[in-house]
CSV table of C-alpha atoms in Angstrom, one decimal:
chain,number,residue,atom,x,y,z
A,1,LEU,CA,-13.3,-6.7,-30.0
A,2,CYS,CA,-15.1,-3.8,-28.3
A,3,ARG,CA,-14.1,-5.2,-24.9
A,4,ARG,CA,-10.5,-5.5,-25.9
A,5,HIS,CA,-10.6,-2.0,-27.2
A,6,GLY,CA,-12.0,-0.8,-23.8
A,7,LEU,CA,-9.3,-2.6,-22.0
A,8,TRP,CA,-6.6,-1.0,-24.2
A,9,PHE,CA,-8.2,2.5,-23.7
A,10,ARG,CA,-8.2,2.0,-19.8
A,11,LEU,CA,-4.5,0.7,-19.9
A,12,ARG,CA,-3.4,3.6,-22.0
A,13,LYS,CA,-5.1,6.1,-19.6
A,14,LEU,CA,-3.4,4.4,-16.6
A,15,ILE,CA,0.0,4.6,-18.3
A,16,LEU,CA,-0.4,8.3,-19.2
A,17,TRP,CA,-1.5,9.0,-15.6
A,18,LEU,CA,1.5,7.3,-14.3
A,19,LEU,CA,3.7,9.0,-16.7
A,20,GLY,CA,2.2,12.4,-15.6
A,21,MET,CA,2.7,11.7,-11.9
A,22,TYR,CA,6.4,10.6,-12.7
A,23,ILE,CA,6.9,14.0,-14.4
A,24,ALA,CA,4.9,16.1,-12.0
A,25,ILE,CA,6.2,14.8,-8.6
A,26,PRO,CA,9.8,15.9,-9.1
A,27,PHE,CA,8.6,19.4,-10.1
A,28,LEU,CA,6.3,19.5,-7.2
A,29,VAL,CA,9.2,18.6,-4.8
A,30,LYS,CA,11.5,21.1,-6.5
A,31,LEU,CA,8.9,23.9,-6.1
A,32,CYS,CA,8.0,22.8,-2.6
A,33,PRO,CA,11.1,21.9,-0.5
A,34,ALA,CA,8.9,21.5,2.5
A,35,ILE,CA,7.6,18.3,0.9
A,36,GLN,CA,11.1,17.0,0.8
A,37,ALA,CA,11.8,17.8,4.4
A,38,LYS,CA,8.6,15.9,5.4
A,39,LEU,CA,9.9,12.8,3.5
A,40,VAL,CA,13.2,13.0,5.4
A,41,PHE,CA,11.6,13.5,8.9
A,42,LEU,CA,8.4,11.3,8.4
A,43,ASN,CA,7.4,12.8,11.7
A,44,PHE,CA,3.7,12.6,10.6
A,45,VAL,CA,4.0,8.8,10.7
A,46,ARG,CA,2.8,7.8,14.2
A,47,VAL,CA,3.5,4.1,14.5
A,48,PRO,CA,2.2,2.4,16.7
A,49,TYR,CA,-0.7,4.8,16.4
A,50,PHE,CA,-2.8,4.1,19.3
A,51,ILE,CA,-0.4,4.3,22.2
A,52,ASP,CA,-0.7,6.8,25.0
A,53,LEU,CA,2.9,8.4,25.3
A,54,LYS,CA,1.9,9.6,28.9
A,55,ARG,CA,1.7,5.9,29.9
A,56,PRO,CA,5.0,4.2,29.2
A,57,GLN,CA,3.9,1.4,31.5
A,58,ASP,CA,1.5,0.3,28.6
A,59,GLN,CA,4.6,-0.6,26.6
A,60,GLY,CA,6.0,-2.7,29.4
A,61,LEU,CA,8.2,0.1,30.8
A,62,ASN,CA,7.1,-0.1,34.3
A,63,HIS,CA,9.9,1.9,35.8
A,64,THR,CA,9.7,4.8,33.4
A,65,CYS,CA,8.6,8.5,34.1
A,66,ASN,CA,7.0,10.7,31.5
A,67,TYR,CA,8.2,14.4,31.6
A,68,TYR,CA,7.6,17.4,29.5
A,69,LEU,CA,10.4,19.9,29.0
A,70,GLN,CA,10.4,23.3,27.3
A,71,PRO,CA,13.6,24.0,25.3
A,72,GLU,CA,12.1,27.3,23.8
A,73,GLU,CA,9.0,29.3,23.9
A,74,ASP,CA,6.2,27.6,22.1
A,75,VAL,CA,8.2,24.2,22.0
A,76,THR,CA,7.3,21.4,24.5
A,77,ILE,CA,9.0,18.0,24.2
A,78,GLY,CA,7.9,14.6,25.6
A,79,VAL,CA,10.6,12.8,27.5
A,80,TRP,CA,10.8,9.2,28.9
A,81,HIS,CA,13.3,8.4,31.7
A,82,THR,CA,13.8,4.7,32.5
A,83,VAL,CA,15.8,3.8,35.5
A,84,PRO,CA,18.4,1.0,35.7
A,85,ALA,CA,17.0,-2.4,36.5
A,86,ALA,CA,18.7,-2.2,40.0
A,87,LEU,CA,16.4,0.7,41.0
A,88,TRP,CA,13.2,-0.9,39.6
A,89,LYS,CA,11.9,-2.0,43.0
A,90,ASN,CA,12.3,1.5,44.5
A,91,ALA,CA,10.8,3.2,41.5
A,92,ARG,CA,7.3,1.8,42.1
A,93,GLY,CA,4.7,4.6,42.4
A,94,LYS,CA,7.4,7.4,42.8
A,95,ASP,CA,6.8,10.8,41.3
A,96,GLN,CA,8.8,12.9,38.9
A,97,LEU,CA,11.1,14.4,41.5
A,98,TRP,CA,12.2,11.0,42.7
A,99,PHE,CA,13.2,10.1,39.1
A,100,GLU,CA,15.0,13.3,38.6
A,101,GLU,CA,17.0,12.8,41.8
A,102,ALA,CA,17.7,9.1,40.9
A,103,LEU,CA,19.9,10.6,37.9
A,104,GLY,CA,22.3,11.4,40.7
A,105,SER,CA,22.6,7.7,41.8
A,106,SER,CA,25.8,6.1,40.8
A,107,HIS,CA,24.6,4.8,37.4
A,108,PRO,CA,25.7,6.0,33.9
A,109,VAL,CA,23.1,7.7,31.7
A,110,ILE,CA,22.4,7.2,28.1
A,111,LEU,CA,20.6,9.9,26.1
A,112,TYR,CA,18.9,8.1,23.2
A,113,LEU,CA,18.2,10.0,20.0
A,114,HIS,CA,15.8,8.2,17.7
A,115,GLY,CA,15.5,8.1,14.0
A,116,ASN,CA,12.7,9.4,11.8
A,117,ALA,CA,9.1,8.2,11.7
A,118,GLY,CA,7.3,6.8,14.9
A,119,THR,CA,7.7,8.1,18.4
A,120,ARG,CA,9.7,7.5,21.6
A,121,GLY,CA,7.2,4.5,22.0
A,122,GLY,CA,8.3,2.6,18.9
A,123,ASP,CA,8.7,-1.1,19.4
A,124,HIS,CA,12.4,-1.5,18.5
A,125,ARG,CA,13.2,1.7,20.6
A,126,VAL,CA,11.3,0.3,23.7
A,127,GLU,CA,13.1,-3.0,23.4
A,128,LEU,CA,16.5,-1.2,23.3
A,129,TYR,CA,15.6,0.8,26.6
A,130,LYS,CA,14.8,-2.5,28.3
A,131,VAL,CA,18.2,-4.0,27.3
A,132,LEU,CA,20.0,-0.9,28.4
A,133,SER,CA,18.2,-0.6,31.7
A,134,SER,CA,19.0,-4.3,32.3
A,135,LEU,CA,22.6,-3.5,31.9
A,136,GLY,CA,22.5,-0.8,34.6
A,137,TYR,CA,22.0,2.4,32.6
A,138,HIS,CA,19.5,5.2,33.1
A,139,VAL,CA,17.9,5.7,29.7
A,140,VAL,CA,16.6,9.2,28.7
A,141,THR,CA,14.8,9.6,25.4
A,142,PHE,CA,12.5,12.1,23.9
A,143,ASP,CA,10.4,13.1,20.8
A,144,TYR,CA,11.8,15.9,18.9
A,145,ARG,CA,9.5,18.9,18.3
A,146,GLY,CA,6.9,17.9,15.9
A,147,TRP,CA,7.2,14.2,16.7
A,148,GLY,CA,4.8,12.2,18.9
A,149,ASP,CA,3.1,14.5,21.5
A,150,SER,CA,5.9,17.2,21.2
A,151,ILE,CA,4.9,20.6,20.0
A,152,GLY,CA,6.8,22.7,17.5
A,153,SER,CA,7.8,22.2,13.8
A,154,PRO,CA,10.6,20.0,12.8
A,155,SER,CA,13.9,21.2,11.6
A,156,GLU,CA,17.5,20.1,11.9
A,157,ARG,CA,18.3,23.1,14.0
A,158,GLY,CA,15.4,22.6,16.3
A,159,MET,CA,16.1,18.8,16.7
A,160,THR,CA,19.7,19.7,17.7
A,161,TYR,CA,18.6,22.4,20.1
A,162,ASP,CA,16.0,19.9,21.7
A,163,ALA,CA,18.8,17.4,22.2
A,164,LEU,CA,21.1,20.0,23.7
A,165,HIS,CA,18.4,21.1,26.0
A,166,VAL,CA,17.8,17.5,27.2
A,167,PHE,CA,21.5,16.9,27.7
A,168,ASP,CA,22.0,20.0,29.8
A,169,TRP,CA,18.9,19.0,31.8
A,170,ILE,CA,20.5,15.5,32.4
A,171,LYS,CA,24.0,17.1,33.3
A,172,ALA,CA,22.3,19.3,35.9
A,173,ARG,CA,21.0,16.2,37.8
A,174,SER,CA,23.4,13.4,37.1
A,175,GLY,CA,26.5,14.7,39.2
A,176,ASP,CA,29.7,12.9,38.3
A,177,ASN,CA,28.0,9.9,36.5
A,178,PRO,CA,29.1,9.3,32.9
A,179,VAL,CA,26.6,10.5,30.3
A,180,TYR,CA,26.7,8.8,26.9
A,181,ILE,CA,25.0,9.8,23.7
A,182,TRP,CA,23.4,7.1,21.5
A,183,GLY,CA,21.9,8.0,18.1
A,184,HIS,CA,20.1,5.7,15.7
A,185,SER,CA,19.7,6.3,11.9
A,186,LEU,CA,18.5,9.9,11.4
A,187,GLY,CA,19.3,10.3,15.1
A,188,THR,CA,22.9,9.9,14.4
A,189,GLY,CA,22.8,13.1,12.5
A,190,VAL,CA,21.2,14.8,15.6
A,191,ALA,CA,23.8,13.1,17.8
A,192,THR,CA,26.9,14.3,15.9
A,193,ASN,CA,25.4,17.9,15.7
A,194,LEU,CA,25.0,17.8,19.4
A,195,VAL,CA,28.4,16.3,20.2
A,196,ARG,CA,30.2,18.7,17.9
A,197,ARG,CA,28.6,21.6,19.8
A,198,LEU,CA,29.4,20.0,23.2
A,199,CYS,CA,33.0,19.6,22.2
A,200,GLU,CA,33.2,23.2,20.9
A,201,ARG,CA,32.0,24.5,24.2
A,202,GLU,CA,34.3,22.0,26.1
A,203,THR,CA,31.6,20.0,27.8
A,204,PRO,CA,31.9,16.7,25.7
A,205,PRO,CA,29.9,13.6,26.7
A,206,ASP,CA,31.7,10.6,28.0
A,207,ALA,CA,31.2,8.7,24.7
A,208,LEU,CA,29.2,8.7,21.5
A,209,ILE,CA,27.5,5.6,20.1
A,210,LEU,CA,26.2,5.7,16.5
A,211,GLU,CA,23.9,2.9,15.4
A,212,SER,CA,23.3,2.5,11.6
A,213,PRO,CA,24.8,5.9,10.7
A,214,PHE,CA,25.2,7.5,7.4
A,215,THR,CA,27.8,10.1,6.2
A,216,ASN,CA,25.5,12.9,5.3
A,217,ILE,CA,21.8,13.2,4.4
A,218,ARG,CA,22.6,13.6,0.7
A,219,GLU,CA,24.5,10.4,0.4
A,220,GLU,CA,21.9,8.6,2.6
A,221,ALA,CA,19.1,10.0,0.4
A,222,ARG,CA,20.8,8.8,-2.7
A,223,SER,CA,21.4,5.3,-1.3
A,224,HIS,CA,17.8,4.9,0.1
A,225,PRO,CA,16.0,1.9,-1.6
A,226,PHE,CA,13.3,4.3,-2.9
A,227,SER,CA,16.0,6.6,-4.4
A,228,VAL,CA,18.0,3.8,-5.9
A,229,ALA,CA,14.9,2.7,-7.8
A,230,SER,CA,14.2,6.2,-9.2
A,231,THR,CA,17.9,7.3,-9.7
A,232,ARG,CA,18.5,4.6,-12.1
A,233,TYR,CA,15.7,5.8,-14.5
A,234,PHE,CA,15.4,9.5,-13.6
A,235,PRO,CA,17.6,12.2,-15.3
A,236,GLY,CA,18.4,15.1,-12.9
A,237,PHE,CA,17.6,13.2,-9.7
A,238,ASP,CA,20.0,15.3,-7.7
A,239,TRP,CA,18.6,18.5,-8.9
A,240,PHE,CA,15.0,17.6,-8.4
A,241,PHE,CA,15.3,15.6,-5.2
A,242,LEU,CA,18.6,16.1,-3.4
A,243,ASP,CA,19.1,19.9,-3.9
A,244,PRO,CA,15.7,20.7,-2.2
A,245,ILE,CA,16.9,18.8,0.9
A,246,THR,CA,19.8,21.2,1.1
A,247,THR,CA,17.6,24.2,0.3
A,248,SER,CA,15.5,23.3,3.4
A,249,GLY,CA,18.7,23.5,5.5
A,250,ILE,CA,18.9,19.7,6.1
A,251,LYS,CA,22.4,18.5,6.1
A,252,PHE,CA,22.9,16.1,9.0
A,253,ALA,CA,26.7,16.1,8.0
A,254,ASN,CA,28.1,13.3,10.2
A,255,ASP,CA,31.2,13.2,8.0
A,256,GLU,CA,32.0,16.8,8.7
A,257,ASN,CA,31.0,16.7,12.3
A,258,VAL,CA,33.3,13.8,13.3
A,259,LYS,CA,36.2,16.1,12.4
A,260,TYR,CA,35.3,18.3,15.4
A,261,ILE,CA,34.4,15.6,17.9
A,262,SER,CA,36.8,14.6,20.7
A,263,CYS,CA,35.4,11.7,22.8
A,264,SER,CA,35.3,7.9,22.4
A,265,LEU,CA,33.2,6.7,19.5
A,266,LEU,CA,31.5,3.4,18.8
A,267,ILE,CA,29.7,2.6,15.5
A,268,LEU,CA,27.3,-0.4,15.2
A,269,HIS,CA,26.1,-1.4,11.9
A,270,ALA,CA,24.4,-4.4,10.4
A,271,GLU,CA,25.7,-5.7,7.0
A,272,ASP,CA,22.0,-6.3,5.8
A,273,ASP,CA,20.7,-2.9,6.7
A,274,PRO,CA,18.3,-2.0,3.8
A,275,VAL,CA,17.7,1.6,4.9
A,276,VAL,CA,21.2,3.0,5.6
A,277,PRO,CA,23.7,1.0,3.6
A,278,PHE,CA,26.4,-0.8,5.5
A,279,HIS,CA,29.1,0.9,3.4
A,280,LEU,CA,28.1,4.4,4.6
A,281,GLY,CA,28.7,3.5,8.2
A,282,LYS,CA,32.1,1.9,7.2
A,283,LYS,CA,33.0,5.1,5.3
A,284,LEU,CA,32.0,7.3,8.4
A,285,TYR,CA,34.2,5.1,10.5
A,286,ASN,CA,37.2,5.5,8.1
A,287,ILE,CA,36.8,9.3,8.2
A,288,ALA,CA,36.6,9.4,12.0
A,289,ALA,CA,39.5,6.9,12.5
A,290,THR,CA,41.8,9.1,10.6
A,291,SER,CA,40.6,12.4,12.0
A,292,ARG,CA,43.0,14.2,14.3
A,293,SER,CA,40.3,15.2,16.8
A,294,PHE,CA,40.0,11.4,17.8
A,295,ARG,CA,43.8,10.9,18.3
A,296,ASP,CA,43.5,10.5,22.0
A,297,TYR,CA,40.2,8.5,21.9
A,298,LYS,CA,39.1,5.1,21.0
A,299,VAL,CA,37.2,4.7,17.7
A,300,GLN,CA,35.6,1.4,17.2
A,301,PHE,CA,33.5,-0.1,14.4
A,302,VAL,CA,31.4,-3.3,15.1
A,303,PRO,CA,29.7,-4.9,12.1
A,304,PHE,CA,26.9,-7.5,12.5
A,305,HIS,CA,26.9,-10.3,9.9
A,306,THR,CA,24.1,-10.5,7.3
A,307,ASP,CA,23.2,-14.1,8.7
A,308,LEU,CA,22.0,-12.5,11.9
A,309,GLY,CA,19.3,-10.7,10.2
A,310,TYR,CA,19.5,-7.4,12.3
A,311,ARG,CA,18.8,-5.2,9.3
A,312,HIS,CA,18.2,-1.6,10.3
A,313,LYS,CA,16.8,-1.7,13.7
A,314,TYR,CA,17.2,-5.0,15.5
A,315,ILE,CA,20.8,-4.8,16.7
A,316,TYR,CA,19.3,-4.7,20.2
A,317,ARG,CA,18.7,-8.4,19.8
A,318,SER,CA,22.4,-9.2,19.7
A,319,PRO,CA,23.6,-11.4,22.6
A,320,GLU,CA,27.0,-9.7,22.1
A,321,LEU,CA,25.7,-6.3,22.7
A,322,PRO,CA,26.2,-6.3,26.6
A,323,ARG,CA,29.8,-7.4,26.1
A,324,ILE,CA,30.5,-4.8,23.3
A,325,LEU,CA,29.0,-2.0,25.6
A,326,ARG,CA,30.9,-3.2,28.6
A,327,GLU,CA,34.2,-3.4,27.0
A,328,PHE,CA,33.8,-0.1,25.1
A,329,LEU,CA,32.1,2.0,27.9
A,330,GLY,CA,34.2,0.4,30.6
A,331,LYS,CA,37.2,1.9,29.0
A,332,SER,CA,35.7,5.3,28.4
A,333,GLU,CA,34.5,5.5,32.0
A,334,HIS,CA,38.2,4.7,32.9
A,335,GLU,CA,39.1,7.7,30.8
A,336,HIS,CA,36.5,9.8,32.4
A,337,HIS,CA,37.8,9.2,35.9
A,338,HIS,CA,41.5,9.7,35.2
């Protein structure tokens, strides 16, 4: 009897503790919007942890150069530049200057903007660079301030500014070669912010590719598996959790941005994406497709069936991807030259 009483006492303590946490966490988030910002960015999650970002060759990227650029005072960002497979033999043992000049060779360039958590050396990211390089693209990617070995504190404004700086750095070296922007997940928010600014200043990229995009960070946060679990049972979820995101100045308003973008747009989304629900990508496509800013440009949506199992970050595995890019970018290269 005594033992059963002790067990019941411990269980009751645990239930009270969990209940206390359940009530305390929302208040903590509400009082400290910085916590919510950290949960959106997850920039402190360094996975894989033990890689040396100065050595892309350790990740099998033998023809990649590591640079450091400085978008603003006190901000330094780490950049990787992978050359197209056709230039691999020449790239052996070459220095940074050779790589920078190679951007002027007659190959298109993709600026890749990664999602939250991890670094430019994340496994699925590295696999995509390899695919794109084998298809004849330069791939330039970087860690936003506060990610990886990049210095500075993360913010939506800062991430967008870093992307703008790298884009201008590429354009200063790439001559007439097409430059495409590819954003994945949270990186789609950076991508549309960037492209909207580029279109406003009349230097649009040659195309925009959004992989697993959402409409805006509020809708994405509400649809996230963690939120779905808590929203069902938590009164005032928006007030506690979503309002602090907005208070932190985090919007990533893809749905607003696409109304101001004028260049070809390709959206890729897997139906079984557990992180950014498929319906958000589809909704964004519908907004873009009916937007007047795209009336002279191609807007395409490519779904990947659930049976393929590409989920949130494995679209690079699709044997169809080379054809999809060739057909889509081939046409925007045509637009670019005429």
